[in-house]
mmCIF file of C-alpha atoms and ligand atoms in Angstrom:
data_model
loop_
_atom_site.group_PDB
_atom_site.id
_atom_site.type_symbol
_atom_site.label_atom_id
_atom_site.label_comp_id
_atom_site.label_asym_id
_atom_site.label_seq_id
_atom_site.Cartn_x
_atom_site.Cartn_y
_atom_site.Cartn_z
ATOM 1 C CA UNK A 666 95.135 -102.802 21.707
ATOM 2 C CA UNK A 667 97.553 -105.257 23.476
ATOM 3 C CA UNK A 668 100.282 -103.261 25.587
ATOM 4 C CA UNK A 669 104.098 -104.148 26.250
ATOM 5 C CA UNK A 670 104.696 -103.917 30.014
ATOM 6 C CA UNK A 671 107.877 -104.463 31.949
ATOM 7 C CA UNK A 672 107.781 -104.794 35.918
ATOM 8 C CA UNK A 673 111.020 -105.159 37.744
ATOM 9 C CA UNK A 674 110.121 -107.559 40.585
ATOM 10 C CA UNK A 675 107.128 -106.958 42.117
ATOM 11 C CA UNK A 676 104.642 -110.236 42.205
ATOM 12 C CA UNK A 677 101.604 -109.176 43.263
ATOM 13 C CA UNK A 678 101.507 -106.197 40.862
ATOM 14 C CA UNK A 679 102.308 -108.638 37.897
ATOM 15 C CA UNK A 680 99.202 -111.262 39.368
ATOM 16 C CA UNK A 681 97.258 -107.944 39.100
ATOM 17 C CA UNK A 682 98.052 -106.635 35.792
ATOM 18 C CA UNK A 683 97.442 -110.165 34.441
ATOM 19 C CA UNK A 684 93.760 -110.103 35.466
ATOM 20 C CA UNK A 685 92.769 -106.656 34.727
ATOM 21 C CA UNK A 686 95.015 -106.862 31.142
ATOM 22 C CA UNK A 687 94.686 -109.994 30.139
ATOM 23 C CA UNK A 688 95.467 -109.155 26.245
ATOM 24 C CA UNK A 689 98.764 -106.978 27.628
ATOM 25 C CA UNK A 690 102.268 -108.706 27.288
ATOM 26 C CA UNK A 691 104.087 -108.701 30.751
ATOM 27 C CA UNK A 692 107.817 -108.963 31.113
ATOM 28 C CA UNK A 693 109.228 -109.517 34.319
ATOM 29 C CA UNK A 694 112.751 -108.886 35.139
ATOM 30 C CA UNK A 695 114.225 -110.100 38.316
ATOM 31 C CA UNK A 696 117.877 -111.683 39.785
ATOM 32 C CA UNK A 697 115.421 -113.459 42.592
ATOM 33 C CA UNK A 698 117.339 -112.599 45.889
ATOM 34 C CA UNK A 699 116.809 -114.530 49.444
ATOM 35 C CA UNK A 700 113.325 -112.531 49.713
ATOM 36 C CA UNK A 701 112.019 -113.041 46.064
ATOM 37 C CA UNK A 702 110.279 -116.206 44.553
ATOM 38 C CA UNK A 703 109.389 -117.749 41.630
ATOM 39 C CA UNK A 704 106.715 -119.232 43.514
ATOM 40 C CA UNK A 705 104.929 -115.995 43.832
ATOM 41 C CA UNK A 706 104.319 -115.632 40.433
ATOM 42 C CA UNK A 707 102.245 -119.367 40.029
ATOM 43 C CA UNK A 708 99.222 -117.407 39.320
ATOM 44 C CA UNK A 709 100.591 -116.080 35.516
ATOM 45 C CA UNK A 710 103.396 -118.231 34.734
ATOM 46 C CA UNK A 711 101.456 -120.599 32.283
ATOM 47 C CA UNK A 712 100.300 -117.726 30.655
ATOM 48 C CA UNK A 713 101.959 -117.294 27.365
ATOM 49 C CA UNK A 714 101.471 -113.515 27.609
ATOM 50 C CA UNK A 715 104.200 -113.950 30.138
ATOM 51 C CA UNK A 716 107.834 -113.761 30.380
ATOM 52 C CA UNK A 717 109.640 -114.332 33.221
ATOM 53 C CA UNK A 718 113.853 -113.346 32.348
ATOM 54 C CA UNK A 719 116.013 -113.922 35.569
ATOM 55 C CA UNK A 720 119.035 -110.903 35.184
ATOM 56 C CA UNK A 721 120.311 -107.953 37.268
ATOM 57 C CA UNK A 722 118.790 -104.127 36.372
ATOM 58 C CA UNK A 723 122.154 -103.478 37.241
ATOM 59 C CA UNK A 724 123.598 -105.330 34.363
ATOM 60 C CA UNK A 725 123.178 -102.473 31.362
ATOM 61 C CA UNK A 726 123.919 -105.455 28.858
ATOM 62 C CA UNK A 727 120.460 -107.021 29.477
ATOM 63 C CA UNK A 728 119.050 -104.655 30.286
ATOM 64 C CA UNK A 729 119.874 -102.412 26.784
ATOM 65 C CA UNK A 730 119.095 -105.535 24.801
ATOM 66 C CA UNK A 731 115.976 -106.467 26.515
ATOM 67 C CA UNK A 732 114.769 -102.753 25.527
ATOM 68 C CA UNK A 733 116.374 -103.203 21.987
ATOM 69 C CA UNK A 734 114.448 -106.132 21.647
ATOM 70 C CA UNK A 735 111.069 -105.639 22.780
ATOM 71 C CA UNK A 736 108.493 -102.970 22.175
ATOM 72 C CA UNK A 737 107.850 -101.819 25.696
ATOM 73 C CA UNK A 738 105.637 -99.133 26.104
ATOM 74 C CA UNK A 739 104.884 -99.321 30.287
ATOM 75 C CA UNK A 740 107.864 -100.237 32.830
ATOM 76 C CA UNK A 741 107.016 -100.455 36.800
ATOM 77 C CA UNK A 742 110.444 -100.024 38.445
ATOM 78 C CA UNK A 743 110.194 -102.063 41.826
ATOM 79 C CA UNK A 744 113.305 -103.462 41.590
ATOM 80 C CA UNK A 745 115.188 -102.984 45.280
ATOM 81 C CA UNK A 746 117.269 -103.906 48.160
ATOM 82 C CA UNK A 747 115.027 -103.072 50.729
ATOM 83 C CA UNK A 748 115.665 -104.037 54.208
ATOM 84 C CA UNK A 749 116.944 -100.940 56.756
ATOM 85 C CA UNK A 750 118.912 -102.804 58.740
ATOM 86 C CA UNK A 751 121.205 -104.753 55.779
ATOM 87 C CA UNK A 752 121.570 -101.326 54.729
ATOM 88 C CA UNK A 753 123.278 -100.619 57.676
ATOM 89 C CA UNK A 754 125.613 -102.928 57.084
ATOM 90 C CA UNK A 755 126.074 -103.058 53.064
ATOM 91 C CA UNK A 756 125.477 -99.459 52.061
ATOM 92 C CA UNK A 757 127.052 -99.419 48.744
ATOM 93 C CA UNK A 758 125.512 -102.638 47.731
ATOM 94 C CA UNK A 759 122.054 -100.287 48.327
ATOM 95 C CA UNK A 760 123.215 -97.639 46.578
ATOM 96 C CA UNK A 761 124.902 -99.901 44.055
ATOM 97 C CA UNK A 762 121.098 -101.488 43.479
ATOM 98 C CA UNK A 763 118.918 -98.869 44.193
ATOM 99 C CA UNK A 764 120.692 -95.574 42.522
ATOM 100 C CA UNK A 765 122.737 -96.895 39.650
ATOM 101 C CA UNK A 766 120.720 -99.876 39.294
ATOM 102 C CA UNK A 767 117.724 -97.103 38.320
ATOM 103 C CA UNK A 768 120.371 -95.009 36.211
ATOM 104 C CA UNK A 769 120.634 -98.693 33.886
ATOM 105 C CA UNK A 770 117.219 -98.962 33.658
ATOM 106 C CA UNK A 771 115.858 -95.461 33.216
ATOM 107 C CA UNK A 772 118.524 -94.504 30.626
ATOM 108 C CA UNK A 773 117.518 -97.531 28.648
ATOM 109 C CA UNK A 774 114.079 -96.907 28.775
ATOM 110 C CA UNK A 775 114.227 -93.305 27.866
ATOM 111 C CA UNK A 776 116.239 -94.660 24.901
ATOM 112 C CA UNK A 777 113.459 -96.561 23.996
ATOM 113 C CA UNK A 778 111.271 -93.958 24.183
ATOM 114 C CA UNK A 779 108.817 -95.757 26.710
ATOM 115 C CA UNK A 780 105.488 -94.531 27.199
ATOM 116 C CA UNK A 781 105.413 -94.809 31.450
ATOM 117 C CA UNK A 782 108.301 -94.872 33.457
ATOM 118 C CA UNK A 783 106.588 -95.558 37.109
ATOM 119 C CA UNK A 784 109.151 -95.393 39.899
ATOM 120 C CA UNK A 785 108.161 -96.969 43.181
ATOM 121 C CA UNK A 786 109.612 -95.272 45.994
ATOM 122 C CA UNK A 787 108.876 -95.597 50.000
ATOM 123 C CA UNK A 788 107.590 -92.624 52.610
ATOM 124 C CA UNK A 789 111.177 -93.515 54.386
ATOM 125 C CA UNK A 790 112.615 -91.025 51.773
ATOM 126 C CA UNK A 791 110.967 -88.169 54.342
ATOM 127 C CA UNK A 792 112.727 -89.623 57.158
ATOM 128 C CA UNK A 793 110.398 -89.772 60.180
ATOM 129 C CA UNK A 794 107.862 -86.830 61.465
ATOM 130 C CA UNK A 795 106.388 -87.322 65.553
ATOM 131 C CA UNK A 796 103.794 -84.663 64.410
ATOM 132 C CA UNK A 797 103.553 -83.327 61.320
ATOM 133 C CA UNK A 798 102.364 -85.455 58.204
ATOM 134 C CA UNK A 799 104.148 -85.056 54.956
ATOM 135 C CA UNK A 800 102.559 -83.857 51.778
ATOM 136 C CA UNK A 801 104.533 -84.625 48.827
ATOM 137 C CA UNK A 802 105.972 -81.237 48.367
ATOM 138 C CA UNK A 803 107.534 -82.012 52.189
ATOM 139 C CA UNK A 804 111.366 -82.211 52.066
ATOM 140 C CA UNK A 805 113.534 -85.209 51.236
ATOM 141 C CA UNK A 806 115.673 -85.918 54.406
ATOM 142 C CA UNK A 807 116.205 -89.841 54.976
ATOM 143 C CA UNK A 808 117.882 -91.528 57.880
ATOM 144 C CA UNK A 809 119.193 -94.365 56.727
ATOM 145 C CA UNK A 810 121.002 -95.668 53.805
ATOM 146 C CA UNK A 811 117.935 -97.964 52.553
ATOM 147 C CA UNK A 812 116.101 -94.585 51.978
ATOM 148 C CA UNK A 813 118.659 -92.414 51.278
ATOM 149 C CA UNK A 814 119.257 -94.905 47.935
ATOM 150 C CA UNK A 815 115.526 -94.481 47.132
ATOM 151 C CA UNK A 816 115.887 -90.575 47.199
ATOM 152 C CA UNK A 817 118.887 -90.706 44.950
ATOM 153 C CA UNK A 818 116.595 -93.122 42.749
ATOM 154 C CA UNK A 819 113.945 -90.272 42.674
ATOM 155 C CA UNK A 820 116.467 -87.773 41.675
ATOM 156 C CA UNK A 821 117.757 -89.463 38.759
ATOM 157 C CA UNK A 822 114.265 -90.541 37.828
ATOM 158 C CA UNK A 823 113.147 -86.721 38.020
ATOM 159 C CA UNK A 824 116.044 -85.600 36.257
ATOM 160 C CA UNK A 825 114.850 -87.026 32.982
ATOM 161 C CA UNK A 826 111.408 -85.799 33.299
ATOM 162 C CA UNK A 827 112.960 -81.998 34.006
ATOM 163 C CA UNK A 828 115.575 -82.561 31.156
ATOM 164 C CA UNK A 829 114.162 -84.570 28.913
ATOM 165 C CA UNK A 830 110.000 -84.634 29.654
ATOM 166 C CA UNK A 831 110.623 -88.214 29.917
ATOM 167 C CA UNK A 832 107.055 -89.476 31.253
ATOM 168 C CA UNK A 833 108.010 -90.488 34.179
ATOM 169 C CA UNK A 834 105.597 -91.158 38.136
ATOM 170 C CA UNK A 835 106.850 -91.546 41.832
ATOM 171 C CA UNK A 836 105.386 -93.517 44.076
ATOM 172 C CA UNK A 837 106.002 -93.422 47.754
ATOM 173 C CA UNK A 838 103.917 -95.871 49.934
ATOM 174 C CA UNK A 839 103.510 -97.082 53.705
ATOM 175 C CA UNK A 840 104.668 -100.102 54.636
ATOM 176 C CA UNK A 841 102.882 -103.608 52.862
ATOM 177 C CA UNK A 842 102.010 -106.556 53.931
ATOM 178 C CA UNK A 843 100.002 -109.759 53.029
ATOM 179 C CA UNK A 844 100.769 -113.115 51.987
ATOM 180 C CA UNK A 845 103.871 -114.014 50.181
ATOM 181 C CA UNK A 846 105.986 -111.302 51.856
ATOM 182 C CA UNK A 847 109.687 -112.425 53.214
ATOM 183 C CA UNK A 848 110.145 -112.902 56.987
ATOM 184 C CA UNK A 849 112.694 -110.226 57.427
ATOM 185 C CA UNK A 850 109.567 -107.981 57.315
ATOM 186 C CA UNK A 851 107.661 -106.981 60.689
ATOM 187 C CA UNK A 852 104.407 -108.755 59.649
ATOM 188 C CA UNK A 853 105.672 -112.319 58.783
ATOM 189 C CA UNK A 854 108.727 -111.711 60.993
ATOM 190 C CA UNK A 855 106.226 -112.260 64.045
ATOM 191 C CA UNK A 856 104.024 -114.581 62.654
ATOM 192 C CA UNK A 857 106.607 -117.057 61.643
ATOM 193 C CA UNK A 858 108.088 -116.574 65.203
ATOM 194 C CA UNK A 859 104.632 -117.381 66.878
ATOM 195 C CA UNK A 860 103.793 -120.156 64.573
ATOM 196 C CA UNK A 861 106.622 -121.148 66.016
ATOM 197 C CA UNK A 862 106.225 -120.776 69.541
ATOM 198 C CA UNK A 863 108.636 -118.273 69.856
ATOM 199 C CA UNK A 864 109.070 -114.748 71.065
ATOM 200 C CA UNK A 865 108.574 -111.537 68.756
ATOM 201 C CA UNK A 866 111.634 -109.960 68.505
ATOM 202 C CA UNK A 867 110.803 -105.938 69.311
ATOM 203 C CA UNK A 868 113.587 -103.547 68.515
ATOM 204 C CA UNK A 869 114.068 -101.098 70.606
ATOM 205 C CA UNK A 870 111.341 -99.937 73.032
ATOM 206 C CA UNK A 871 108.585 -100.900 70.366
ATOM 207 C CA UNK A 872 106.874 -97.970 70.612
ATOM 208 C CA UNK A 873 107.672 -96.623 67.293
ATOM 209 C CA UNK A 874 105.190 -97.559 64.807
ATOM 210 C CA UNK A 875 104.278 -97.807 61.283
ATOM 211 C CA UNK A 876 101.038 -97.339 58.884
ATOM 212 C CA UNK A 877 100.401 -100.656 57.466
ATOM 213 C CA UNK A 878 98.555 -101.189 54.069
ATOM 214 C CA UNK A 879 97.101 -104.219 52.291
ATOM 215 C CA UNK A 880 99.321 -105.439 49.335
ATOM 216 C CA UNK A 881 96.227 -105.350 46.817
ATOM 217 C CA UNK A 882 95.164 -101.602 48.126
ATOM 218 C CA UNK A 883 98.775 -100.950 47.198
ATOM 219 C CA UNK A 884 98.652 -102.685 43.689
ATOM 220 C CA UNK A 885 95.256 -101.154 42.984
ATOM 221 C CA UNK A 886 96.894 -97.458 43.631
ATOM 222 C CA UNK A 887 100.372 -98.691 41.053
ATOM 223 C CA UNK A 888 97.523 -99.497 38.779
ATOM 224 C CA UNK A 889 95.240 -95.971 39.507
ATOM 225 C CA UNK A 890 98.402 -94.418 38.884
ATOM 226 C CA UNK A 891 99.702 -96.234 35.492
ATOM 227 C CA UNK A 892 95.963 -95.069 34.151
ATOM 228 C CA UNK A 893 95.708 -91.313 35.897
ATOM 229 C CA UNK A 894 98.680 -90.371 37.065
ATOM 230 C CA UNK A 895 99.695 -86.700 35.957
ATOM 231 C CA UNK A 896 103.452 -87.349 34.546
ATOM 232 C CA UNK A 897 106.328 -86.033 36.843
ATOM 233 C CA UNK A 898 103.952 -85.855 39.672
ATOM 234 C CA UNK A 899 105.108 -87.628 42.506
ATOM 235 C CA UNK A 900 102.124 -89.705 44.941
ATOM 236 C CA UNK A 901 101.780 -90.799 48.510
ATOM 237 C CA UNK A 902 100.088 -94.088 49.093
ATOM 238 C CA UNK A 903 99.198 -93.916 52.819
ATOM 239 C CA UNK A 904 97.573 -95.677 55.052
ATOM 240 C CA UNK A 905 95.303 -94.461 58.142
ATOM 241 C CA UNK A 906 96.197 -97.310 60.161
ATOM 242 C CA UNK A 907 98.854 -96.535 62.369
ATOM 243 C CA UNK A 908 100.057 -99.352 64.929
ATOM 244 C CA UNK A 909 102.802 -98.926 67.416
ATOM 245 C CA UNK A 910 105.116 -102.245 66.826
ATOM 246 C CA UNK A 911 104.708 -103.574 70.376
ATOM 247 C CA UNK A 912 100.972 -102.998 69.984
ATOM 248 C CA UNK A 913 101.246 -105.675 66.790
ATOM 249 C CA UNK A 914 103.532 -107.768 68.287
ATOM 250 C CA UNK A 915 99.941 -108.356 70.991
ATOM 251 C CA UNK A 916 97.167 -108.485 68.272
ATOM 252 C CA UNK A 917 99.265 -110.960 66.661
ATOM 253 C CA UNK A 918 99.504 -112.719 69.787
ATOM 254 C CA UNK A 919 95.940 -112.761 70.356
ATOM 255 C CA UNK A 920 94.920 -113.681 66.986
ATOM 256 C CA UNK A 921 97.368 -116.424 66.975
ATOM 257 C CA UNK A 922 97.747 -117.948 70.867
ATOM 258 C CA UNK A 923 94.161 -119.674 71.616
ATOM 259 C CA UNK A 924 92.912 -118.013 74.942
ATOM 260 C CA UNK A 925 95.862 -116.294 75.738
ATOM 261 C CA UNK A 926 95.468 -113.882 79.208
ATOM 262 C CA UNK A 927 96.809 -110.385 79.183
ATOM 263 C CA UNK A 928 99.067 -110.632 81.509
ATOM 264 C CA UNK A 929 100.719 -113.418 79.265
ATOM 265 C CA UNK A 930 101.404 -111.631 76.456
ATOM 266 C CA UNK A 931 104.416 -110.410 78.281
ATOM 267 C CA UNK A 932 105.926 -113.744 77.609
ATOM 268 C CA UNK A 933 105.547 -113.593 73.874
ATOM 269 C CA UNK A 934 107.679 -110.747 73.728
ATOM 270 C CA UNK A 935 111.624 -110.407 73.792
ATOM 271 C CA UNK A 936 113.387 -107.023 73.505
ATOM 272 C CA UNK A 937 116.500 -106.759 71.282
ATOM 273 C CA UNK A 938 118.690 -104.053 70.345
ATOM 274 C CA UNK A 939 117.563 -101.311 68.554
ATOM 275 C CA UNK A 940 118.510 -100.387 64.999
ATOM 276 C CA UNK A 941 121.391 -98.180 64.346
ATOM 277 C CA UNK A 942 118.563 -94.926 64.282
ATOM 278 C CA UNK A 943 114.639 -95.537 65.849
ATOM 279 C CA UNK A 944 112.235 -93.891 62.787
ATOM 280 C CA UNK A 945 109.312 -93.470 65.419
ATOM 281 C CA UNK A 946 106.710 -92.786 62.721
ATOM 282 C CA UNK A 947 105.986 -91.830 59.022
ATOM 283 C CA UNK A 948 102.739 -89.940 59.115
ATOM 284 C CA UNK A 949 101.516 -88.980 55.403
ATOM 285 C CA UNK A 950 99.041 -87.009 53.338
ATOM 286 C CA UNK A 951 97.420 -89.346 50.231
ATOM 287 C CA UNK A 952 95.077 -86.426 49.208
ATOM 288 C CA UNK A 953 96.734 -86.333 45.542
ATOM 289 C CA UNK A 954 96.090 -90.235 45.309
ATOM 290 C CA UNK A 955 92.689 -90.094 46.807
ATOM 291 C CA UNK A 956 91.718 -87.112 43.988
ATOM 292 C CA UNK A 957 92.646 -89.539 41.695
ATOM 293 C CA UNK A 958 89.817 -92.025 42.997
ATOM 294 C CA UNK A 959 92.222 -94.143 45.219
ATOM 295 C CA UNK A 960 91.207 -95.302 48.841
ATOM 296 C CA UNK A 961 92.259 -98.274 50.494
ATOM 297 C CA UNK A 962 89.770 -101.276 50.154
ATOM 298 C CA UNK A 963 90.927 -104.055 52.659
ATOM 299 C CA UNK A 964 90.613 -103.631 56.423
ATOM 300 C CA UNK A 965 93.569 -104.030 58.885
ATOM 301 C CA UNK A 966 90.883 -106.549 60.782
ATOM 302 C CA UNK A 967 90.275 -108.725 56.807
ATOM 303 C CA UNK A 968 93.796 -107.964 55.599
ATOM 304 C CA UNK A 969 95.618 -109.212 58.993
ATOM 305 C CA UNK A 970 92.934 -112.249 58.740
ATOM 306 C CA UNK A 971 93.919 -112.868 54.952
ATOM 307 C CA UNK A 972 97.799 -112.384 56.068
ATOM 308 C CA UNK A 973 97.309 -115.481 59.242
ATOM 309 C CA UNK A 974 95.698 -117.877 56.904
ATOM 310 C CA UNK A 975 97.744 -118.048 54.421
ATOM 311 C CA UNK A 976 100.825 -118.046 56.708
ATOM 312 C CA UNK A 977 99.437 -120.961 58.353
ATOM 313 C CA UNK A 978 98.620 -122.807 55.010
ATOM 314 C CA UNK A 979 102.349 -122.296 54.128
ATOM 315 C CA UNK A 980 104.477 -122.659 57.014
ATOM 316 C CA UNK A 981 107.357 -123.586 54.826
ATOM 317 C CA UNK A 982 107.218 -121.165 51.721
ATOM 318 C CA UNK A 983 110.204 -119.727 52.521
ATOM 319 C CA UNK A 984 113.533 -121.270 54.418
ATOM 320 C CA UNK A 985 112.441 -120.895 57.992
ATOM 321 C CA UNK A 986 114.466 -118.147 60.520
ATOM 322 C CA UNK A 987 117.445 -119.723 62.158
ATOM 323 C CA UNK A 988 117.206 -121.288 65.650
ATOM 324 C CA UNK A 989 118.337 -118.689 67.543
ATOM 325 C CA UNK A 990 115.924 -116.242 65.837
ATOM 326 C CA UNK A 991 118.481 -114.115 64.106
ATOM 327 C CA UNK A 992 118.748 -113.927 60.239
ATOM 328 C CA UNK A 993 122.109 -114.033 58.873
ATOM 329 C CA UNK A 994 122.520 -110.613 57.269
ATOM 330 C CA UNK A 995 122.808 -110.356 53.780
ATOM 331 C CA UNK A 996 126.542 -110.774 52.816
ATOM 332 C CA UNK A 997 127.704 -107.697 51.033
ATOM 333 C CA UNK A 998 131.346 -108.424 50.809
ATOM 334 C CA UNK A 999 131.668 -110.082 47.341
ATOM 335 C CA UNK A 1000 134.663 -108.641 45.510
ATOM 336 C CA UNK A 1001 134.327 -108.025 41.766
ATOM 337 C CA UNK A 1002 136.366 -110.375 39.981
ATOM 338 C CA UNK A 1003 137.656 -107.879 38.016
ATOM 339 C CA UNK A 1004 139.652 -106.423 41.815
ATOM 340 C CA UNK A 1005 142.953 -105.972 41.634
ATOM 341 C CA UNK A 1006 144.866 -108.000 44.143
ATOM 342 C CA UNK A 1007 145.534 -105.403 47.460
ATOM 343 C CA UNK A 1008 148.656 -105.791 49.659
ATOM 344 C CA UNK A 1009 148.897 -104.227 52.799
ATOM 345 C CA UNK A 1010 152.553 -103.589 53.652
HETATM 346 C C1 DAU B 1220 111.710 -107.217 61.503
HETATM 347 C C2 DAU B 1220 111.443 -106.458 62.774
HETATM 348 C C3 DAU B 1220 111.078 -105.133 62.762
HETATM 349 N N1 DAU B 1220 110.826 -104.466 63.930
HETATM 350 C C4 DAU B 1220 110.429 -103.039 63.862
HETATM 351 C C5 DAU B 1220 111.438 -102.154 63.183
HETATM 352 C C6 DAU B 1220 110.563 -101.099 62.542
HETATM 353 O O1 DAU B 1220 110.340 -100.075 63.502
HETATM 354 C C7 DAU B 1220 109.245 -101.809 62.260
HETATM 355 C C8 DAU B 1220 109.008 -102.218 60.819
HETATM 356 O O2 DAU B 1220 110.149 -102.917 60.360
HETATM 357 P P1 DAU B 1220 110.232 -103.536 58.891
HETATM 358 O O3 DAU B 1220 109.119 -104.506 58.710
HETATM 359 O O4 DAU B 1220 111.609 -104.044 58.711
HETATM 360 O O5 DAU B 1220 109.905 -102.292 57.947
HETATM 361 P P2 DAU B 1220 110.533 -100.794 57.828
HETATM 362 O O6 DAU B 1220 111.887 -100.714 58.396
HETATM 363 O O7 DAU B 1220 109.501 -99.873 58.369
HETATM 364 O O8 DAU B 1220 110.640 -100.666 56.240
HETATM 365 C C9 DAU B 1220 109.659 -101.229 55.358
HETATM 366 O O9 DAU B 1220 108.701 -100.262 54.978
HETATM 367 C C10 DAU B 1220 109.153 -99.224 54.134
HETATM 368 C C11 DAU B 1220 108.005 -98.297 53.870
HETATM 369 O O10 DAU B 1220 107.845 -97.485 55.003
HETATM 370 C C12 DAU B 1220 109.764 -99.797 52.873
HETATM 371 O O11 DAU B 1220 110.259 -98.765 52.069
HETATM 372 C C13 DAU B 1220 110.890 -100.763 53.239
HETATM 373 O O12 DAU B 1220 111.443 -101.342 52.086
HETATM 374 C C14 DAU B 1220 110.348 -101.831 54.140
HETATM 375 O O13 DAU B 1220 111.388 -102.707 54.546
HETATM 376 O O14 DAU B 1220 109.243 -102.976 63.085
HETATM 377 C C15 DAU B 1220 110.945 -105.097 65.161
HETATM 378 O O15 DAU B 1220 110.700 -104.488 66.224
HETATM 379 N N2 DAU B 1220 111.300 -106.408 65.186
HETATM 380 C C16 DAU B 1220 111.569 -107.131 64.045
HETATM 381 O O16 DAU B 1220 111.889 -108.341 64.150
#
């Protein structure tokens, strides 16, 4: 039997769903921000299983009649802000998104009385561990305001399963990458500046680092998940490769730069200021995922090679990084239109 399925951003998990359900009805929802793309979802947009409705989860209009309207049985909640630093600098517009915008949406869909509720979360909600891995039973105790949105997300999203036995699932994954993804991310971020003949930007000393997984590893565990998933379980999607950032910043160097010395790859490099706080390292357990049948398919050395080629095949996907290598940062000072006029006396 055909299934009604609602994904909240989230491209390569709607590409995905398409081939392995091709009978199932997929609605995406999406406001399509500087780092999302309509061009990321060429793959399924002729498809007339396919609906693609541009709106806001935080608009409870849409998002109540979208829900009155359709028979969804299956939502994937990726919806997000999701860059650390703009959180830094717009943290209500994160919490604004990422907490309330997930109250809209989950209230609607418990309304409805949806089958799957799957909440994807991020291993930032730990905050970061020089030693010990977490286990999804490890504390909640995020450093930044990007994460510290996503753990309010996965309260509210927990509070209907305890209340209500709403059937909901947490996911909290390493970081992705492969093609598509926006430059503001480490990945593209460096290949975009090499393609370019310029200088990686490292933050800080560079020698915090990060567990990197393929995009389709991490599609293949949402879709492990949607199938086996115990309901209000929560599940780490880790990765064991771990890669210090300055240590990237060189293999990407190397890949890139044709017969490039060692003692050049200085030059390729340009230290910047740090963020606001260094997260050195989020080391995590997957054993949960992995008893479910889960393991990472893709190799850093094929997933890194995938990543290049398709960077170089579209150099202009998305608007390029400024001149001077900076981004501007997301503006976060709109004022409602409904704000009263202020005076300051
Ligand atoms: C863009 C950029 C990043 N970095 C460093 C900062 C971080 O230590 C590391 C990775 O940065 P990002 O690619 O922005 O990713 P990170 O902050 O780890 O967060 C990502 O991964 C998380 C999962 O861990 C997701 O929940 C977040 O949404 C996602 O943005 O690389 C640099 O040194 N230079 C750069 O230009």
């Amino acid at each position: 039997t055909s299934s009604y399925i609602c994904v909240l951003s989230g491209s390569h998990l709607i590409s995905a769903l398409a081939v392995r359900f091709p009978h199932w009805r997929i609605l995406t929802v999406d406001n399509l921000q500087y780092c999302s793309s309509l061009k990321n979802l060429r793959s399924v947009e002729a498809s007339s299983k396919y609906t693609f409705i541009p709106g806001d989860v935080c608009d409870p209009f849409l998002i109540k009649r979208l829900f009155a309207t359709e028979k969804i049985d299956i939502v994937f909640h990726c919806a997000a802000e999701t860059h650390v630093e703009n959180s830094f600098l717009c943290p209500s517009r994160f919490m604004r998104v990422n907490a309330d915008g997930t109250g809209v949406l989950i209230r609607a869909a418990f309304e409805a009385r949806v089958r799957r509720f799957i909440y994807i979360s991020t291993d930032e909600v730990y905050g970061d561990s020089l030693e010990q891995p977490f286990d999804e039973l490890s504390p909640k105790r995020p450093t930044n305001p990007y994460s510290a949105s996503k753990a309010a997300a996965e309260n509210i999203v927990m509070s209907y399963w305890m209340k209500h036995k709403f059937p909901v699932l947490i996911t909290r994954s390493s970081n992705v990458y492969g093609p598509h993804q926006h430059h503001e991310k480490v990945i593209p971020r460096f290949l975009s500046l090499i393609q370019r003949d310029q200088k990686c930007t490292i933050q800080g000393s560079g020698l915090q680092s990060r567990h990197f997984l393929y995009v389709s590893d991490v599609t293949d565990a949402f879709l492990t998940l949607m199938e086996k998933g115990i309901l209000g379980e929560i599940y780490n999607i880790g990765s064991s490769f771990e890669i210090p950032i300055i240590q990237l910043a060189r293999e990407l160097v190397k890949m890139k730069v044709k017969d490039v010395s060692e003692e050049a790859l200085v030059d390729w490099m340009e230290f910047v200021e740090d963020r606001p706080v260094t997260e050195l390292r989020y080391p995590m357990i997957s054993d949960k995922l992995h008893k479910l049948g889960w393991r990472p398919k893709v190799t850093w050395k094929e997933g890194i090679r995938r990543t290049i080629q398709w960077y170089e095949e579209n150099p202009n996907y998305w608007p390029s990084i400024s001149e001077n290598g900076e981004e501007s940062p997301a503006s976060c000072d709109q004022t409602p239109s409904h704000a009263m006029p202020y005076h300051v006396r």
